[in-house]
Amino acid sequence: NGKGIFSVALMQDGSIIGTVKVEADSVDNIDRKSKIRQISAAQSSSDKKGMSIAGVKCGDDKTEVKKVFGEPDSPDADAWKYKKRGFWATFFFDGKVTMLSISDIDDEDT
């Protein structure tokens, strides 16, 4: 269909804190109407509240993730994936949650 997937950096106070992957005809055609395929974010040092998925946020441990989501649909030592409401919710670990991601189930590799 001529569409491509493009990554756009999320910035806060001059630091990259995540990415958004959007679908568009070209990078010049990315706008508010572009379909978001994936959002990934890590907590920045200046973000005291942090982004969360159903209350799970960066800095939480695997026990907190299991309390909210249960056993992962796709477990891995570094990432747990859950199929929820038409999306993948993915939590990346380095001891604790270091990054969160939500993406289309239909486009898992995006």
mmCIF file with all atom_site columns, C-alpha atoms in Angstrom:
data_model
loop_
_atom_site.group_PDB
_atom_site.id
_atom_site.type_symbol
_atom_site.label_atom_id
_atom_site.label_alt_id
_atom_site.label_comp_id
_atom_site.label_asym_id
_atom_site.label_entity_id
_atom_site.label_seq_id
_atom_site.pdbx_PDB_ins_code
_atom_site.Cartn_x
_atom_site.Cartn_y
_atom_site.Cartn_z
_atom_site.occupancy
_atom_site.B_iso_or_equiv
_atom_site.pdbx_formal_charge
_atom_site.auth_seq_id
_atom_site.auth_comp_id
_atom_site.auth_asym_id
_atom_site.auth_atom_id
_atom_site.pdbx_PDB_model_num
ATOM 1   C CA . ASN A 1 1   ? 0.000  0.000   0.000  1.00 0.00 ? 1   ASN A CA 1
ATOM 2   C CA . GLY A 1 2   ? 3.043  2.274   -0.181 1.00 0.00 ? 2   GLY A CA 1
ATOM 3   C CA . LYS A 1 3   ? 3.060  2.875   3.564  1.00 0.00 ? 3   LYS A CA 1
ATOM 4   C CA . GLY A 1 4   ? 6.207  2.645   5.620  1.00 0.00 ? 4   GLY A CA 1
ATOM 5   C CA . ILE A 1 5   ? 6.993  2.539   9.320  1.00 0.00 ? 5   ILE A CA 1
ATOM 6   C CA . PHE A 1 6   ? 9.042  5.453   10.624 1.00 0.00 ? 6   PHE A CA 1
ATOM 7   C CA . SER A 1 7   ? 10.572 5.999   14.067 1.00 0.00 ? 7   SER A CA 1
ATOM 8   C CA . VAL A 1 8   ? 10.273 9.351   15.786 1.00 0.00 ? 8   VAL A CA 1
ATOM 9   C CA . ALA A 1 9   ? 12.244 10.130  18.962 1.00 0.00 ? 9   ALA A CA 1
ATOM 10  C CA . LEU A 1 10  ? 10.429 11.231  22.121 1.00 0.00 ? 10  LEU A CA 1
ATOM 11  C CA . MET A 1 11  ? 12.440 13.981  23.797 1.00 0.00 ? 11  MET A CA 1
ATOM 12  C CA . GLN A 1 12  ? 12.309 15.497  27.278 1.00 0.00 ? 12  GLN A CA 1
ATOM 13  C CA . ASP A 1 13  ? 14.698 18.207  28.436 1.00 0.00 ? 13  ASP A CA 1
ATOM 14  C CA . GLY A 1 14  ? 17.029 17.465  25.514 1.00 0.00 ? 14  GLY A CA 1
ATOM 15  C CA . SER A 1 15  ? 17.219 13.704  26.203 1.00 0.00 ? 15  SER A CA 1
ATOM 16  C CA . ILE A 1 16  ? 15.660 10.885  24.216 1.00 0.00 ? 16  ILE A CA 1
ATOM 17  C CA . ILE A 1 17  ? 13.265 9.033   26.517 1.00 0.00 ? 17  ILE A CA 1
ATOM 18  C CA . GLY A 1 18  ? 11.606 6.770   23.954 1.00 0.00 ? 18  GLY A CA 1
ATOM 19  C CA . THR A 1 19  ? 10.344 6.280   20.440 1.00 0.00 ? 19  THR A CA 1
ATOM 20  C CA . VAL A 1 20  ? 7.097  6.266   18.519 1.00 0.00 ? 20  VAL A CA 1
ATOM 21  C CA . LYS A 1 21  ? 6.764  4.186   15.357 1.00 0.00 ? 21  LYS A CA 1
ATOM 22  C CA . VAL A 1 22  ? 4.184  5.559   12.955 1.00 0.00 ? 22  VAL A CA 1
ATOM 23  C CA . GLU A 1 23  ? 2.790  4.463   9.605  1.00 0.00 ? 23  GLU A CA 1
ATOM 24  C CA . ALA A 1 24  ? 2.931  6.992   6.758  1.00 0.00 ? 24  ALA A CA 1
ATOM 25  C CA . ASP A 1 25  ? 3.577  7.291   3.025  1.00 0.00 ? 25  ASP A CA 1
ATOM 26  C CA . SER A 1 26  ? 6.866  9.085   3.740  1.00 0.00 ? 26  SER A CA 1
ATOM 27  C CA . VAL A 1 27  ? 8.662  10.792  6.583  1.00 0.00 ? 27  VAL A CA 1
ATOM 28  C CA . ASP A 1 28  ? 7.383  14.134  5.222  1.00 0.00 ? 28  ASP A CA 1
ATOM 29  C CA . ASN A 1 29  ? 3.781  12.913  5.543  1.00 0.00 ? 29  ASN A CA 1
ATOM 30  C CA . ILE A 1 30  ? 3.911  12.122  9.278  1.00 0.00 ? 30  ILE A CA 1
ATOM 31  C CA . ASP A 1 31  ? 1.238  14.167  11.041 1.00 0.00 ? 31  ASP A CA 1
ATOM 32  C CA . ARG A 1 32  ? -1.419 13.918  13.765 1.00 0.00 ? 32  ARG A CA 1
ATOM 33  C CA . LYS A 1 33  ? -3.441 11.536  11.592 1.00 0.00 ? 33  LYS A CA 1
ATOM 34  C CA . SER A 1 34  ? -0.592 9.024   11.145 1.00 0.00 ? 34  SER A CA 1
ATOM 35  C CA . LYS A 1 35  ? -1.349 5.611   12.650 1.00 0.00 ? 35  LYS A CA 1
ATOM 36  C CA . ILE A 1 36  ? 0.788  4.913   15.718 1.00 0.00 ? 36  ILE A CA 1
ATOM 37  C CA . ARG A 1 37  ? 2.087  1.335   15.581 1.00 0.00 ? 37  ARG A CA 1
ATOM 38  C CA . GLN A 1 38  ? 4.295  1.332   18.691 1.00 0.00 ? 38  GLN A CA 1
ATOM 39  C CA . ILE A 1 39  ? 5.164  3.559   21.637 1.00 0.00 ? 39  ILE A CA 1
ATOM 40  C CA . SER A 1 40  ? 8.213  2.792   23.778 1.00 0.00 ? 40  SER A CA 1
ATOM 41  C CA . ALA A 1 41  ? 9.381  4.873   26.702 1.00 0.00 ? 41  ALA A CA 1
ATOM 42  C CA . ALA A 1 42  ? 11.935 4.786   29.473 1.00 0.00 ? 42  ALA A CA 1
ATOM 43  C CA . GLN A 1 43  ? 11.738 6.960   32.554 1.00 0.00 ? 43  GLN A CA 1
ATOM 44  C CA . SER A 1 44  ? 13.857 10.088  32.296 1.00 0.00 ? 44  SER A CA 1
ATOM 45  C CA . SER A 1 45  ? 15.760 11.398  35.284 1.00 0.00 ? 45  SER A CA 1
ATOM 46  C CA . SER A 1 46  ? 13.510 14.470  35.436 1.00 0.00 ? 46  SER A CA 1
ATOM 47  C CA . ASP A 1 47  ? 10.228 12.517  35.134 1.00 0.00 ? 47  ASP A CA 1
ATOM 48  C CA . LYS A 1 48  ? 9.215  11.704  38.692 1.00 0.00 ? 48  LYS A CA 1
ATOM 49  C CA . LYS A 1 49  ? 5.840  10.119  37.857 1.00 0.00 ? 49  LYS A CA 1
ATOM 50  C CA . GLY A 1 50  ? 6.900  8.168   34.770 1.00 0.00 ? 50  GLY A CA 1
ATOM 51  C CA . MET A 1 51  ? 4.775  6.608   32.063 1.00 0.00 ? 51  MET A CA 1
ATOM 52  C CA . SER A 1 52  ? 2.910  3.476   33.077 1.00 0.00 ? 52  SER A CA 1
ATOM 53  C CA . ILE A 1 53  ? 0.915  0.664   31.526 1.00 0.00 ? 53  ILE A CA 1
ATOM 54  C CA . ALA A 1 54  ? -1.986 -0.220  33.841 1.00 0.00 ? 54  ALA A CA 1
ATOM 55  C CA . GLY A 1 55  ? 0.021  1.208   36.739 1.00 0.00 ? 55  GLY A CA 1
ATOM 56  C CA . VAL A 1 56  ? 3.281  -0.650  35.999 1.00 0.00 ? 56  VAL A CA 1
ATOM 57  C CA . LYS A 1 57  ? 6.138  1.815   35.463 1.00 0.00 ? 57  LYS A CA 1
ATOM 58  C CA . CYS A 1 58  ? 9.889  1.943   35.004 1.00 0.00 ? 58  CYS A CA 1
ATOM 59  C CA . GLY A 1 59  ? 11.670 0.965   38.207 1.00 0.00 ? 59  GLY A CA 1
ATOM 60  C CA . ASP A 1 60  ? 9.081  -1.682  39.170 1.00 0.00 ? 60  ASP A CA 1
ATOM 61  C CA . ASP A 1 61  ? 10.256 -5.257  39.584 1.00 0.00 ? 61  ASP A CA 1
ATOM 62  C CA . LYS A 1 62  ? 8.893  -8.443  37.999 1.00 0.00 ? 62  LYS A CA 1
ATOM 63  C CA . THR A 1 63  ? 6.696  -9.089  41.061 1.00 0.00 ? 63  THR A CA 1
ATOM 64  C CA . GLU A 1 64  ? 4.813  -5.830  40.407 1.00 0.00 ? 64  GLU A CA 1
ATOM 65  C CA . VAL A 1 65  ? 4.346  -6.732  36.730 1.00 0.00 ? 65  VAL A CA 1
ATOM 66  C CA . LYS A 1 66  ? 2.955  -10.166 37.691 1.00 0.00 ? 66  LYS A CA 1
ATOM 67  C CA . LYS A 1 67  ? 0.539  -8.613  40.226 1.00 0.00 ? 67  LYS A CA 1
ATOM 68  C CA . VAL A 1 68  ? -1.069 -6.571  37.445 1.00 0.00 ? 68  VAL A CA 1
ATOM 69  C CA . PHE A 1 69  ? -0.680 -8.782  34.362 1.00 0.00 ? 69  PHE A CA 1
ATOM 70  C CA . GLY A 1 70  ? -0.074 -12.336 35.644 1.00 0.00 ? 70  GLY A CA 1
ATOM 71  C CA . GLU A 1 71  ? 2.205  -14.720 33.795 1.00 0.00 ? 71  GLU A CA 1
ATOM 72  C CA . PRO A 1 72  ? 3.531  -13.321 30.492 1.00 0.00 ? 72  PRO A CA 1
ATOM 73  C CA . ASP A 1 73  ? 2.223  -14.659 27.174 1.00 0.00 ? 73  ASP A CA 1
ATOM 74  C CA . SER A 1 74  ? 5.763  -14.471 25.815 1.00 0.00 ? 74  SER A CA 1
ATOM 75  C CA . PRO A 1 75  ? 8.391  -14.557 28.615 1.00 0.00 ? 75  PRO A CA 1
ATOM 76  C CA . ASP A 1 76  ? 12.068 -13.892 28.083 1.00 0.00 ? 76  ASP A CA 1
ATOM 77  C CA . ALA A 1 77  ? 14.808 -13.051 30.588 1.00 0.00 ? 77  ALA A CA 1
ATOM 78  C CA . ASP A 1 78  ? 15.000 -9.472  29.282 1.00 0.00 ? 78  ASP A CA 1
ATOM 79  C CA . ALA A 1 79  ? 11.389 -8.841  28.177 1.00 0.00 ? 79  ALA A CA 1
ATOM 80  C CA . TRP A 1 80  ? 7.888  -10.017 29.045 1.00 0.00 ? 80  TRP A CA 1
ATOM 81  C CA . LYS A 1 81  ? 5.066  -9.639  26.507 1.00 0.00 ? 81  LYS A CA 1
ATOM 82  C CA . TYR A 1 82  ? 1.342  -9.667  27.191 1.00 0.00 ? 82  TYR A CA 1
ATOM 83  C CA . LYS A 1 83  ? -1.515 -9.691  24.663 1.00 0.00 ? 83  LYS A CA 1
ATOM 84  C CA . LYS A 1 84  ? -4.089 -7.195  25.943 1.00 0.00 ? 84  LYS A CA 1
ATOM 85  C CA . ARG A 1 85  ? -7.047 -5.539  24.189 1.00 0.00 ? 85  ARG A CA 1
ATOM 86  C CA . GLY A 1 86  ? -5.595 -5.852  20.689 1.00 0.00 ? 86  GLY A CA 1
ATOM 87  C CA . PHE A 1 87  ? -2.067 -4.780  21.635 1.00 0.00 ? 87  PHE A CA 1
ATOM 88  C CA . TRP A 1 88  ? 1.188  -6.192  22.948 1.00 0.00 ? 88  TRP A CA 1
ATOM 89  C CA . ALA A 1 89  ? 2.268  -4.694  26.260 1.00 0.00 ? 89  ALA A CA 1
ATOM 90  C CA . THR A 1 90  ? 6.001  -5.349  26.649 1.00 0.00 ? 90  THR A CA 1
ATOM 91  C CA . PHE A 1 91  ? 8.145  -4.747  29.718 1.00 0.00 ? 91  PHE A CA 1
ATOM 92  C CA . PHE A 1 92  ? 11.941 -4.739  29.328 1.00 0.00 ? 92  PHE A CA 1
ATOM 93  C CA . PHE A 1 93  ? 14.088 -5.669  32.335 1.00 0.00 ? 93  PHE A CA 1
ATOM 94  C CA . ASP A 1 94  ? 17.558 -5.129  33.668 1.00 0.00 ? 94  ASP A CA 1
ATOM 95  C CA . GLY A 1 95  ? 16.727 -6.290  37.174 1.00 0.00 ? 95  GLY A CA 1
ATOM 96  C CA . LYS A 1 96  ? 13.759 -3.884  37.168 1.00 0.00 ? 96  LYS A CA 1
ATOM 97  C CA . VAL A 1 97  ? 11.545 -2.504  34.403 1.00 0.00 ? 97  VAL A CA 1
ATOM 98  C CA . THR A 1 98  ? 13.764 -0.250  32.272 1.00 0.00 ? 98  THR A CA 1
ATOM 99  C CA . MET A 1 99  ? 11.398 0.389   29.356 1.00 0.00 ? 99  MET A CA 1
ATOM 100 C CA . LEU A 1 100 ? 7.715  -0.017  28.465 1.00 0.00 ? 100 LEU A CA 1
ATOM 101 C CA . SER A 1 101 ? 6.261  -0.610  25.015 1.00 0.00 ? 101 SER A CA 1
ATOM 102 C CA . ILE A 1 102 ? 2.796  -0.928  23.482 1.00 0.00 ? 102 ILE A CA 1
ATOM 103 C CA . SER A 1 103 ? 2.443  -2.154  19.890 1.00 0.00 ? 103 SER A CA 1
ATOM 104 C CA . ASP A 1 104 ? -0.096 -3.592  17.459 1.00 0.00 ? 104 ASP A CA 1
ATOM 105 C CA . ILE A 1 105 ? -0.616 -7.336  17.795 1.00 0.00 ? 105 ILE A CA 1
ATOM 106 C CA . ASP A 1 106 ? -1.008 -7.517  14.025 1.00 0.00 ? 106 ASP A CA 1
ATOM 107 C CA . ASP A 1 107 ? 2.408  -5.938  13.582 1.00 0.00 ? 107 ASP A CA 1
ATOM 108 C CA . GLU A 1 108 ? 4.455  -7.630  16.294 1.00 0.00 ? 108 GLU A CA 1
ATOM 109 C CA . ASP A 1 109 ? 7.814  -7.042  14.584 1.00 0.00 ? 109 ASP A CA 1
ATOM 110 C CA . THR A 1 110 ? 7.299  -3.264  14.184 1.00 0.00 ? 110 THR A CA 1
#
